[in-house]
mmCIF file of N, CA and C in Angstrom:
data_model
loop_
_atom_site.group_PDB
_atom_site.id
_atom_site.type_symbol
_atom_site.label_atom_id
_atom_site.label_comp_id
_atom_site.label_asym_id
_atom_site.label_seq_id
_atom_site.Cartn_x
_atom_site.Cartn_y
_atom_site.Cartn_z
ATOM 1 N N UNK A 1 -5.641 -25.884 -196.756
ATOM 2 C CA UNK A 1 -4.896 -25.608 -195.380
ATOM 3 C C UNK A 1 -4.120 -26.806 -195.217
ATOM 4 N N UNK A 2 -5.002 -27.965 -195.929
ATOM 5 C CA UNK A 2 -4.509 -29.322 -195.325
ATOM 6 C C UNK A 2 -3.332 -29.930 -195.939
ATOM 7 N N UNK A 3 -3.083 -29.611 -197.189
ATOM 8 C CA UNK A 3 -1.956 -30.172 -198.117
ATOM 9 C C UNK A 3 -0.872 -28.791 -197.856
ATOM 10 N N UNK A 4 0.308 -29.425 -196.754
ATOM 11 C CA UNK A 4 1.182 -28.687 -196.857
ATOM 12 C C UNK A 4 2.221 -28.599 -198.395
ATOM 13 N N UNK A 5 1.804 -29.709 -198.855
ATOM 14 C CA UNK A 5 3.276 -29.827 -200.533
ATOM 15 C C UNK A 5 2.105 -29.191 -201.328
ATOM 16 N N UNK A 6 0.907 -28.532 -201.397
ATOM 17 C CA UNK A 6 0.163 -27.487 -202.139
ATOM 18 C C UNK A 6 0.540 -26.266 -201.474
ATOM 19 N N UNK A 7 0.746 -26.008 -200.680
ATOM 20 C CA UNK A 7 1.338 -24.620 -199.629
ATOM 21 C C UNK A 7 2.642 -24.539 -200.242
ATOM 22 N N UNK A 8 3.278 -25.120 -200.217
ATOM 23 C CA UNK A 8 4.457 -25.006 -200.390
ATOM 24 C C UNK A 8 4.989 -24.876 -201.815
ATOM 25 N N UNK A 9 3.957 -25.355 -203.037
ATOM 26 C CA UNK A 9 4.154 -25.365 -204.240
ATOM 27 C C UNK A 9 3.485 -23.781 -204.909
ATOM 28 N N UNK A 10 2.767 -23.318 -204.075
ATOM 29 C CA UNK A 10 2.081 -21.869 -203.855
ATOM 30 C C UNK A 10 2.844 -20.829 -203.337
ATOM 31 N N UNK A 11 4.050 -20.889 -203.341
ATOM 32 C CA UNK A 11 4.595 -20.271 -201.839
ATOM 33 C C UNK A 11 4.298 -19.581 -201.074
ATOM 34 N N UNK A 12 3.175 -20.337 -200.324
ATOM 35 C CA UNK A 12 2.479 -20.157 -198.817
ATOM 36 C C UNK A 12 3.584 -20.237 -198.223
ATOM 37 N N UNK A 13 4.284 -21.330 -198.050
ATOM 38 C CA UNK A 13 5.193 -21.625 -196.809
ATOM 39 C C UNK A 13 6.440 -21.250 -197.605
ATOM 40 N N UNK A 14 7.793 -20.548 -196.799
ATOM 41 C CA UNK A 14 8.809 -20.196 -197.592
ATOM 42 C C UNK A 14 10.072 -21.101 -196.940
ATOM 43 N N UNK A 15 11.117 -21.383 -197.488
ATOM 44 C CA UNK A 15 12.596 -22.012 -196.914
ATOM 45 C C UNK A 15 12.170 -23.199 -196.640
ATOM 46 N N UNK A 16 11.098 -24.278 -197.324
ATOM 47 C CA UNK A 16 10.972 -25.427 -196.598
ATOM 48 C C UNK A 16 10.267 -25.560 -195.198
ATOM 49 N N UNK A 17 9.664 -24.372 -194.792
ATOM 50 C CA UNK A 17 8.944 -24.090 -193.429
ATOM 51 C C UNK A 17 7.511 -25.085 -193.244
ATOM 52 N N UNK A 18 7.623 -25.486 -192.217
ATOM 53 C CA UNK A 18 6.603 -26.671 -191.573
ATOM 54 C C UNK A 18 5.537 -25.720 -191.185
ATOM 55 N N UNK A 19 4.891 -25.623 -191.173
ATOM 56 C CA UNK A 19 3.628 -25.215 -189.423
ATOM 57 C C UNK A 19 2.571 -26.122 -189.020
ATOM 58 N N UNK A 20 2.197 -26.025 -187.750
ATOM 59 C CA UNK A 20 1.190 -26.835 -187.335
ATOM 60 C C UNK A 20 -0.065 -26.213 -188.085
ATOM 61 N N UNK A 21 -0.593 -27.215 -188.838
ATOM 62 C CA UNK A 21 -1.924 -26.624 -189.279
ATOM 63 C C UNK A 21 -3.443 -26.641 -188.296
ATOM 64 N N UNK A 22 -3.312 -27.069 -187.395
ATOM 65 C CA UNK A 22 -4.170 -26.770 -186.139
ATOM 66 C C UNK A 22 -3.999 -25.645 -185.651
ATOM 67 N N UNK A 23 -2.986 -25.247 -185.199
ATOM 68 C CA UNK A 23 -2.203 -23.897 -185.070
ATOM 69 C C UNK A 23 -2.723 -22.807 -185.744
ATOM 70 N N UNK A 24 -2.604 -23.228 -187.258
ATOM 71 C CA UNK A 24 -2.880 -22.047 -188.255
ATOM 72 C C UNK A 24 -4.553 -21.946 -188.489
ATOM 73 N N UNK A 25 -5.179 -23.442 -188.675
ATOM 74 C CA UNK A 25 -6.868 -23.310 -188.448
ATOM 75 C C UNK A 25 -7.351 -22.194 -187.175
ATOM 76 N N UNK A 26 -6.570 -22.398 -186.034
ATOM 77 C CA UNK A 26 -6.902 -21.254 -185.138
ATOM 78 C C UNK A 26 -6.880 -19.942 -185.135
ATOM 79 N N UNK A 27 -5.917 -19.920 -186.363
ATOM 80 C CA UNK A 27 -5.546 -18.205 -186.621
ATOM 81 C C UNK A 27 -6.492 -17.898 -187.356
ATOM 82 N N UNK A 28 -6.676 -18.946 -188.539
ATOM 83 C CA UNK A 28 -7.549 -18.228 -189.428
ATOM 84 C C UNK A 28 -8.824 -18.035 -188.696
ATOM 85 N N UNK A 29 -9.418 -18.508 -188.024
ATOM 86 C CA UNK A 29 -10.659 -18.305 -187.450
ATOM 87 C C UNK A 29 -10.492 -16.934 -186.697
ATOM 88 N N UNK A 30 -9.128 -16.538 -186.402
ATOM 89 C CA UNK A 30 -9.385 -15.359 -185.534
ATOM 90 C C UNK A 30 -9.208 -14.081 -186.230
ATOM 91 N N UNK A 31 -9.858 -14.335 -187.792
ATOM 92 C CA UNK A 31 -9.101 -12.928 -188.782
ATOM 93 C C UNK A 31 -8.139 -12.900 -189.693
ATOM 94 N N UNK A 32 -7.519 -14.193 -189.646
ATOM 95 C CA UNK A 32 -6.575 -13.879 -190.624
ATOM 96 C C UNK A 32 -6.866 -14.548 -192.359
ATOM 97 N N UNK A 33 -6.574 -14.403 -193.098
ATOM 98 C CA UNK A 33 -6.666 -14.896 -194.531
ATOM 99 C C UNK A 33 -5.440 -15.019 -194.986
ATOM 100 N N UNK A 34 -5.313 -15.878 -195.929
ATOM 101 C CA UNK A 34 -3.896 -15.851 -196.970
ATOM 102 C C UNK A 34 -4.797 -15.872 -198.432
ATOM 103 N N UNK A 35 -4.074 -14.765 -199.190
ATOM 104 C CA UNK A 35 -4.524 -14.664 -200.743
ATOM 105 C C UNK A 35 -3.434 -13.873 -201.195
ATOM 106 N N UNK A 36 -3.856 -13.504 -202.777
ATOM 107 C CA UNK A 36 -2.695 -13.065 -203.801
ATOM 108 C C UNK A 36 -3.361 -11.686 -203.547
ATOM 109 N N UNK A 37 -2.471 -10.583 -203.908
ATOM 110 C CA UNK A 37 -2.700 -9.204 -204.027
ATOM 111 C C UNK A 37 -3.646 -9.112 -204.782
ATOM 112 N N UNK A 38 -3.992 -9.436 -205.837
ATOM 113 C CA UNK A 38 -5.346 -9.508 -206.572
ATOM 114 C C UNK A 38 -6.356 -9.806 -205.815
ATOM 115 N N UNK A 39 -6.485 -10.599 -205.326
ATOM 116 C CA UNK A 39 -7.707 -11.532 -204.320
ATOM 117 C C UNK A 39 -7.996 -10.690 -203.248
ATOM 118 N N UNK A 40 -6.897 -9.940 -202.978
ATOM 119 C CA UNK A 40 -7.085 -9.277 -201.637
ATOM 120 C C UNK A 40 -7.780 -7.842 -202.062
ATOM 121 N N UNK A 41 -7.107 -7.121 -203.197
ATOM 122 C CA UNK A 41 -7.992 -6.022 -204.002
ATOM 123 C C UNK A 41 -9.224 -6.527 -204.218
ATOM 124 N N UNK A 42 -9.839 -7.695 -204.968
ATOM 125 C CA UNK A 42 -10.949 -7.959 -205.430
ATOM 126 C C UNK A 42 -12.061 -8.117 -203.841
ATOM 127 N N UNK A 43 -11.348 -8.843 -202.983
ATOM 128 C CA UNK A 43 -12.178 -8.906 -201.845
ATOM 129 C C UNK A 43 -12.264 -7.851 -201.068
ATOM 130 N N UNK A 44 -11.420 -6.511 -201.158
ATOM 131 C CA UNK A 44 -11.761 -5.322 -200.362
ATOM 132 C C UNK A 44 -12.581 -4.740 -200.984
ATOM 133 N N UNK A 45 -12.926 -4.677 -202.559
ATOM 134 C CA UNK A 45 -13.426 -3.917 -203.474
ATOM 135 C C UNK A 45 -15.289 -4.356 -203.159
ATOM 136 N N UNK A 46 -14.922 -5.720 -203.206
ATOM 137 C CA UNK A 46 -16.186 -6.325 -202.733
ATOM 138 C C UNK A 46 -16.894 -5.591 -201.628
ATOM 139 N N UNK A 47 -16.188 -5.891 -200.490
ATOM 140 C CA UNK A 47 -16.841 -5.100 -199.346
ATOM 141 C C UNK A 47 -17.052 -3.823 -198.881
ATOM 142 N N UNK A 48 -16.417 -2.898 -199.961
ATOM 143 C CA UNK A 48 -16.718 -1.507 -200.015
ATOM 144 C C UNK A 48 -18.032 -1.643 -200.780
ATOM 145 N N UNK A 49 -18.075 -2.310 -201.684
ATOM 146 C CA UNK A 49 -19.253 -1.921 -202.591
ATOM 147 C C UNK A 49 -20.616 -2.746 -202.217
ATOM 148 N N UNK A 50 -20.530 -3.226 -200.693
ATOM 149 C CA UNK A 50 -21.999 -3.543 -200.263
ATOM 150 C C UNK A 50 -22.166 -4.870 -200.549
ATOM 151 N N UNK A 51 -20.818 -6.163 -201.331
ATOM 152 C CA UNK A 51 -20.575 -7.293 -201.250
ATOM 153 C C UNK A 51 -20.090 -7.695 -200.176
ATOM 154 N N UNK A 52 -20.212 -8.959 -199.308
ATOM 155 C CA UNK A 52 -21.396 -9.709 -199.024
ATOM 156 C C UNK A 52 -22.615 -8.572 -198.145
ATOM 157 N N UNK A 53 -21.730 -7.696 -197.856
ATOM 158 C CA UNK A 53 -22.636 -6.736 -196.720
ATOM 159 C C UNK A 53 -23.450 -5.625 -197.678
ATOM 160 N N UNK A 54 -24.477 -5.023 -197.009
ATOM 161 C CA UNK A 54 -25.324 -4.343 -197.468
ATOM 162 C C UNK A 54 -24.667 -2.963 -197.289
ATOM 163 N N UNK A 55 -25.193 -2.026 -198.151
ATOM 164 C CA UNK A 55 -24.553 -0.481 -198.185
ATOM 165 C C UNK A 55 -24.868 -0.317 -196.611
ATOM 166 N N UNK A 56 -25.717 -0.272 -196.104
ATOM 167 C CA UNK A 56 -26.276 -0.157 -194.807
ATOM 168 C C UNK A 56 -25.466 -0.515 -193.755
ATOM 169 N N UNK A 57 -25.174 -1.755 -193.502
ATOM 170 C CA UNK A 57 -23.978 -2.470 -192.630
ATOM 171 C C UNK A 57 -22.749 -2.122 -192.805
ATOM 172 N N UNK A 58 -22.062 -1.717 -194.498
ATOM 173 C CA UNK A 58 -20.993 -1.310 -194.281
ATOM 174 C C UNK A 58 -20.750 -0.225 -193.835
ATOM 175 N N UNK A 59 -21.895 0.899 -194.199
ATOM 176 C CA UNK A 59 -21.552 2.607 -193.507
ATOM 177 C C UNK A 59 -21.470 2.175 -191.838
ATOM 178 N N UNK A 60 -22.243 1.056 -191.344
ATOM 179 C CA UNK A 60 -22.075 1.009 -189.938
ATOM 180 C C UNK A 60 -20.751 0.924 -189.523
ATOM 181 N N UNK A 61 -20.344 -0.506 -190.252
ATOM 182 C CA UNK A 61 -18.878 -0.928 -189.745
ATOM 183 C C UNK A 61 -17.480 -0.084 -190.201
ATOM 184 N N UNK A 62 -17.961 0.492 -191.129
ATOM 185 C CA UNK A 62 -16.461 1.538 -191.445
ATOM 186 C C UNK A 62 -17.089 2.805 -190.863
ATOM 187 N N UNK A 63 -17.888 3.356 -190.468
ATOM 188 C CA UNK A 63 -18.137 4.727 -189.733
ATOM 189 C C UNK A 63 -16.742 5.188 -189.286
ATOM 190 N N UNK A 64 -16.348 6.022 -188.867
ATOM 191 C CA UNK A 64 -15.340 6.513 -188.269
ATOM 192 C C UNK A 64 -15.018 5.979 -186.470
ATOM 193 N N UNK A 65 -16.584 6.248 -186.282
ATOM 194 C CA UNK A 65 -16.442 5.549 -184.668
ATOM 195 C C UNK A 65 -16.012 7.103 -183.899
ATOM 196 N N UNK A 66 -16.102 6.537 -182.674
ATOM 197 C CA UNK A 66 -15.602 7.834 -181.705
ATOM 198 C C UNK A 66 -13.874 6.989 -181.174
ATOM 199 N N UNK A 67 -13.568 5.973 -181.539
ATOM 200 C CA UNK A 67 -12.306 5.827 -180.879
ATOM 201 C C UNK A 67 -10.825 6.366 -181.644
ATOM 202 N N UNK A 68 -9.779 6.601 -180.987
ATOM 203 C CA UNK A 68 -8.944 7.363 -181.360
ATOM 204 C C UNK A 68 -8.046 6.791 -182.736
ATOM 205 N N UNK A 69 -8.058 5.249 -183.063
ATOM 206 C CA UNK A 69 -7.287 4.646 -183.794
ATOM 207 C C UNK A 69 -8.732 4.450 -185.316
ATOM 208 N N UNK A 70 -9.442 4.896 -185.243
ATOM 209 C CA UNK A 70 -10.602 4.741 -185.782
ATOM 210 C C UNK A 70 -10.216 3.721 -186.990
ATOM 211 N N UNK A 71 -10.391 2.464 -186.284
ATOM 212 C CA UNK A 71 -10.555 0.940 -186.419
ATOM 213 C C UNK A 71 -11.829 0.614 -186.189
ATOM 214 N N UNK A 72 -12.394 -0.224 -187.563
ATOM 215 C CA UNK A 72 -13.687 -0.773 -187.259
ATOM 216 C C UNK A 72 -13.930 -1.770 -188.316
ATOM 217 N N UNK A 73 -14.094 -2.963 -188.496
ATOM 218 C CA UNK A 73 -14.530 -4.027 -189.505
ATOM 219 C C UNK A 73 -12.909 -4.229 -189.871
ATOM 220 N N UNK A 74 -11.934 -4.385 -189.724
ATOM 221 C CA UNK A 74 -10.472 -4.757 -189.889
ATOM 222 C C UNK A 74 -9.917 -3.723 -190.454
ATOM 223 N N UNK A 75 -10.587 -2.276 -191.002
ATOM 224 C CA UNK A 75 -9.671 -1.452 -191.241
ATOM 225 C C UNK A 75 -9.572 -0.376 -190.529
ATOM 226 N N UNK A 76 -8.614 0.724 -190.735
ATOM 227 C CA UNK A 76 -8.434 1.817 -189.940
ATOM 228 C C UNK A 76 -9.469 2.723 -191.195
ATOM 229 N N UNK A 77 -10.344 3.642 -190.258
ATOM 230 C CA UNK A 77 -10.494 4.906 -191.511
ATOM 231 C C UNK A 77 -9.652 6.086 -191.494
ATOM 232 N N UNK A 78 -9.012 6.341 -192.846
ATOM 233 C CA UNK A 78 -8.305 7.758 -192.638
ATOM 234 C C UNK A 78 -9.436 8.920 -193.380
ATOM 235 N N UNK A 79 -9.024 9.989 -193.603
ATOM 236 C CA UNK A 79 -9.393 11.185 -194.235
ATOM 237 C C UNK A 79 -10.231 10.400 -195.359
ATOM 238 N N UNK A 80 -9.737 9.894 -196.483
ATOM 239 C CA UNK A 80 -9.794 9.798 -197.621
ATOM 240 C C UNK A 80 -9.478 8.283 -198.110
ATOM 241 N N UNK A 81 -8.808 7.443 -196.994
ATOM 242 C CA UNK A 81 -9.035 5.584 -197.703
ATOM 243 C C UNK A 81 -8.935 5.144 -196.126
ATOM 244 N N UNK A 82 -8.566 3.906 -196.529
ATOM 245 C CA UNK A 82 -8.728 2.919 -195.239
ATOM 246 C C UNK A 82 -7.419 2.043 -195.283
ATOM 247 N N UNK A 83 -6.966 1.691 -194.179
ATOM 248 C CA UNK A 83 -5.982 1.205 -194.328
ATOM 249 C C UNK A 83 -5.875 -0.563 -193.438
ATOM 250 N N UNK A 84 -5.200 -1.628 -193.835
ATOM 251 C CA UNK A 84 -5.398 -2.265 -193.024
ATOM 252 C C UNK A 84 -3.896 -2.824 -193.050
ATOM 253 N N UNK A 85 -3.334 -4.083 -191.982
ATOM 254 C CA UNK A 85 -1.816 -4.208 -191.672
ATOM 255 C C UNK A 85 -2.137 -5.987 -191.322
ATOM 256 N N UNK A 86 -1.409 -6.737 -191.462
ATOM 257 C CA UNK A 86 -0.795 -8.165 -191.010
ATOM 258 C C UNK A 86 0.205 -8.377 -190.718
ATOM 259 N N UNK A 87 0.576 -9.483 -189.956
ATOM 260 C CA UNK A 87 1.830 -9.718 -189.431
ATOM 261 C C UNK A 87 1.808 -11.299 -188.848
ATOM 262 N N UNK A 88 2.473 -12.061 -190.225
ATOM 263 C CA UNK A 88 2.274 -13.084 -188.828
ATOM 264 C C UNK A 88 2.950 -14.464 -189.724
ATOM 265 N N UNK A 89 3.811 -15.588 -189.191
ATOM 266 C CA UNK A 89 4.330 -16.279 -189.902
ATOM 267 C C UNK A 89 5.551 -16.655 -190.713
ATOM 268 N N UNK A 90 5.851 -14.890 -190.689
ATOM 269 C CA UNK A 90 7.171 -14.203 -191.428
ATOM 270 C C UNK A 90 6.786 -13.681 -192.458
ATOM 271 N N UNK A 91 5.384 -13.517 -192.326
ATOM 272 C CA UNK A 91 4.930 -12.455 -193.370
ATOM 273 C C UNK A 91 4.353 -11.175 -192.944
ATOM 274 N N UNK A 92 4.051 -10.300 -193.778
ATOM 275 C CA UNK A 92 3.204 -8.866 -193.425
ATOM 276 C C UNK A 92 3.060 -8.283 -195.024
ATOM 277 N N UNK A 93 1.523 -7.872 -194.622
ATOM 278 C CA UNK A 93 1.205 -7.046 -195.898
ATOM 279 C C UNK A 93 0.516 -6.070 -195.126
ATOM 280 N N UNK A 94 -0.077 -5.006 -196.133
ATOM 281 C CA UNK A 94 -0.618 -3.939 -196.063
ATOM 282 C C UNK A 94 -1.151 -3.414 -197.208
ATOM 283 N N UNK A 95 -2.722 -3.170 -196.972
ATOM 284 C CA UNK A 95 -3.688 -2.535 -197.595
ATOM 285 C C UNK A 95 -3.796 -0.951 -197.329
ATOM 286 N N UNK A 96 -3.908 -0.159 -198.616
ATOM 287 C CA UNK A 96 -4.395 1.244 -198.575
ATOM 288 C C UNK A 96 -5.034 1.291 -199.616
ATOM 289 N N UNK A 97 -6.666 1.568 -199.307
ATOM 290 C CA UNK A 97 -7.420 1.612 -200.288
ATOM 291 C C UNK A 97 -8.275 2.732 -200.686
ATOM 292 N N UNK A 98 -8.891 3.507 -201.278
ATOM 293 C CA UNK A 98 -9.884 4.829 -201.486
ATOM 294 C C UNK A 98 -11.027 4.218 -200.897
ATOM 295 N N UNK A 99 -11.712 5.104 -200.090
ATOM 296 C CA UNK A 99 -13.090 4.576 -199.599
ATOM 297 C C UNK A 99 -14.012 4.441 -200.981
ATOM 298 N N UNK A 100 -14.021 4.744 -202.309
ATOM 299 C CA UNK A 100 -14.569 4.482 -203.253
ATOM 300 C C UNK A 100 -13.835 2.940 -203.535
ATOM 301 N N UNK A 101 -12.597 2.689 -203.206
ATOM 302 C CA UNK A 101 -12.107 0.782 -203.932
ATOM 303 C C UNK A 101 -11.461 1.434 -205.202
ATOM 304 N N UNK A 102 -11.595 2.662 -205.896
ATOM 305 C CA UNK A 102 -11.026 2.929 -207.396
ATOM 306 C C UNK A 102 -9.524 2.776 -207.051
ATOM 307 N N UNK A 103 -8.727 3.049 -206.135
ATOM 308 C CA UNK A 103 -7.224 3.425 -206.121
ATOM 309 C C UNK A 103 -6.879 2.361 -204.356
ATOM 310 N N UNK A 104 -5.136 1.894 -205.449
ATOM 311 C CA UNK A 104 -5.097 0.846 -203.883
ATOM 312 C C UNK A 104 -3.640 0.543 -204.221
ATOM 313 N N UNK A 105 -3.142 0.248 -202.859
ATOM 314 C CA UNK A 105 -1.360 -0.159 -203.151
ATOM 315 C C UNK A 105 -1.361 -1.091 -201.856
ATOM 316 N N UNK A 106 -0.893 -2.246 -202.457
ATOM 317 C CA UNK A 106 -0.801 -3.807 -201.521
ATOM 318 C C UNK A 106 0.505 -3.368 -201.500
ATOM 319 N N UNK A 107 1.155 -4.201 -200.170
ATOM 320 C CA UNK A 107 2.612 -4.730 -200.380
ATOM 321 C C UNK A 107 2.404 -5.938 -199.516
ATOM 322 N N UNK A 108 3.116 -6.599 -199.925
ATOM 323 C CA UNK A 108 3.185 -7.981 -199.224
ATOM 324 C C UNK A 108 4.809 -8.223 -198.688
ATOM 325 N N UNK A 109 5.009 -8.912 -198.153
ATOM 326 C CA UNK A 109 6.522 -9.182 -197.849
ATOM 327 C C UNK A 109 6.633 -10.550 -196.689
ATOM 328 N N UNK A 110 8.036 -10.834 -197.130
ATOM 329 C CA UNK A 110 8.025 -12.395 -196.225
ATOM 330 C C UNK A 110 9.256 -11.690 -195.058
ATOM 331 N N UNK A 111 9.328 -10.197 -195.169
ATOM 332 C CA UNK A 111 10.302 -9.734 -194.221
ATOM 333 C C UNK A 111 9.485 -9.226 -193.056
ATOM 334 N N UNK A 112 9.208 -9.667 -192.107
ATOM 335 C CA UNK A 112 8.431 -9.110 -191.139
ATOM 336 C C UNK A 112 9.494 -8.281 -190.183
ATOM 337 N N UNK A 113 10.391 -8.491 -190.080
ATOM 338 C CA UNK A 113 11.431 -7.675 -189.337
ATOM 339 C C UNK A 113 11.371 -5.731 -189.689
ATOM 340 N N UNK A 114 10.994 -5.716 -191.081
ATOM 341 C CA UNK A 114 11.080 -4.394 -191.798
ATOM 342 C C UNK A 114 9.242 -3.692 -191.686
ATOM 343 N N UNK A 115 8.218 -4.783 -190.909
ATOM 344 C CA UNK A 115 6.931 -4.315 -190.349
ATOM 345 C C UNK A 115 7.030 -2.757 -190.733
ATOM 346 N N UNK A 116 7.717 -1.845 -189.726
ATOM 347 C CA UNK A 116 7.082 -0.635 -189.688
ATOM 348 C C UNK A 116 7.948 0.448 -190.801
ATOM 349 N N UNK A 117 9.009 -0.376 -191.420
ATOM 350 C CA UNK A 117 9.238 0.559 -192.729
ATOM 351 C C UNK A 117 8.843 0.338 -193.846
ATOM 352 N N UNK A 118 7.954 -1.040 -193.937
ATOM 353 C CA UNK A 118 7.046 -1.632 -195.018
ATOM 354 C C UNK A 118 5.709 -0.481 -194.825
ATOM 355 N N UNK A 119 5.340 -0.601 -193.392
ATOM 356 C CA UNK A 119 4.092 0.429 -193.338
ATOM 357 C C UNK A 119 4.340 1.983 -194.158
ATOM 358 N N UNK A 120 5.003 2.247 -193.398
ATOM 359 C CA UNK A 120 5.483 3.654 -194.029
ATOM 360 C C UNK A 120 6.003 3.955 -195.252
ATOM 361 N N UNK A 121 6.604 3.003 -195.996
ATOM 362 C CA UNK A 121 6.351 2.957 -197.407
ATOM 363 C C UNK A 121 4.939 2.544 -198.015
ATOM 364 N N UNK A 122 4.527 2.154 -197.883
ATOM 365 C CA UNK A 122 2.717 2.019 -197.959
ATOM 366 C C UNK A 122 1.901 3.076 -198.276
ATOM 367 N N UNK A 123 2.190 3.605 -197.248
ATOM 368 C CA UNK A 123 1.674 4.866 -196.688
ATOM 369 C C UNK A 123 1.995 6.076 -197.666
ATOM 370 N N UNK A 124 3.463 5.841 -198.196
ATOM 371 C CA UNK A 124 4.198 7.053 -199.153
ATOM 372 C C UNK A 124 4.004 6.628 -200.133
ATOM 373 N N UNK A 125 3.496 5.308 -200.691
ATOM 374 C CA UNK A 125 3.307 5.166 -202.289
ATOM 375 C C UNK A 125 2.142 5.761 -202.106
ATOM 376 N N UNK A 126 0.998 5.425 -201.503
ATOM 377 C CA UNK A 126 -0.171 5.667 -201.414
ATOM 378 C C UNK A 126 -0.554 7.346 -201.690
ATOM 379 N N UNK A 127 0.120 7.931 -200.766
ATOM 380 C CA UNK A 127 0.209 9.270 -200.974
ATOM 381 C C UNK A 127 0.706 10.073 -202.108
ATOM 382 N N UNK A 128 1.778 9.619 -202.593
ATOM 383 C CA UNK A 128 2.754 9.474 -203.589
ATOM 384 C C UNK A 128 1.321 9.656 -204.954
ATOM 385 N N UNK A 129 0.672 8.481 -204.752
ATOM 386 C CA UNK A 129 -0.088 8.255 -206.363
ATOM 387 C C UNK A 129 -1.274 8.942 -206.191
ATOM 388 N N UNK A 130 -1.843 8.866 -204.780
ATOM 389 C CA UNK A 130 -3.187 9.157 -205.146
ATOM 390 C C UNK A 130 -3.662 10.493 -204.233
ATOM 391 N N UNK A 131 -2.807 11.050 -203.488
ATOM 392 C CA UNK A 131 -2.482 12.451 -202.722
ATOM 393 C C UNK A 131 -3.236 11.886 -201.114
ATOM 394 N N UNK A 132 -2.786 12.896 -199.879
ATOM 395 C CA UNK A 132 -3.165 12.491 -198.747
ATOM 396 C C UNK A 132 -5.151 12.101 -198.681
#
């Protein structure tokens, strides 16, 4: 994160954008992460498979709970899958992953103005591929 040139080379920054790295570090500490679709899938799969969390802790964190949005541990618990969404610095991303981690849809975009449409698209793609 300390090398803005490297961030531009890997296309983390777009259109010559510069960011305040001190602000970015603060945001990352609040739960935000930056990674490729492949890495997001691998990390999500590891979390669902009890790495680095134990299976017992995973079950506690991702239990449906009693809140209406069923949001726990960074994921929304749906009937047959989990969802997460992110938005910031012009980027947005959407993860839909089955509870066993075998099926996933990941969308990322630099058009955060279409956040709602893209979230709906992620839902539709997941439903079309894997059912509700």
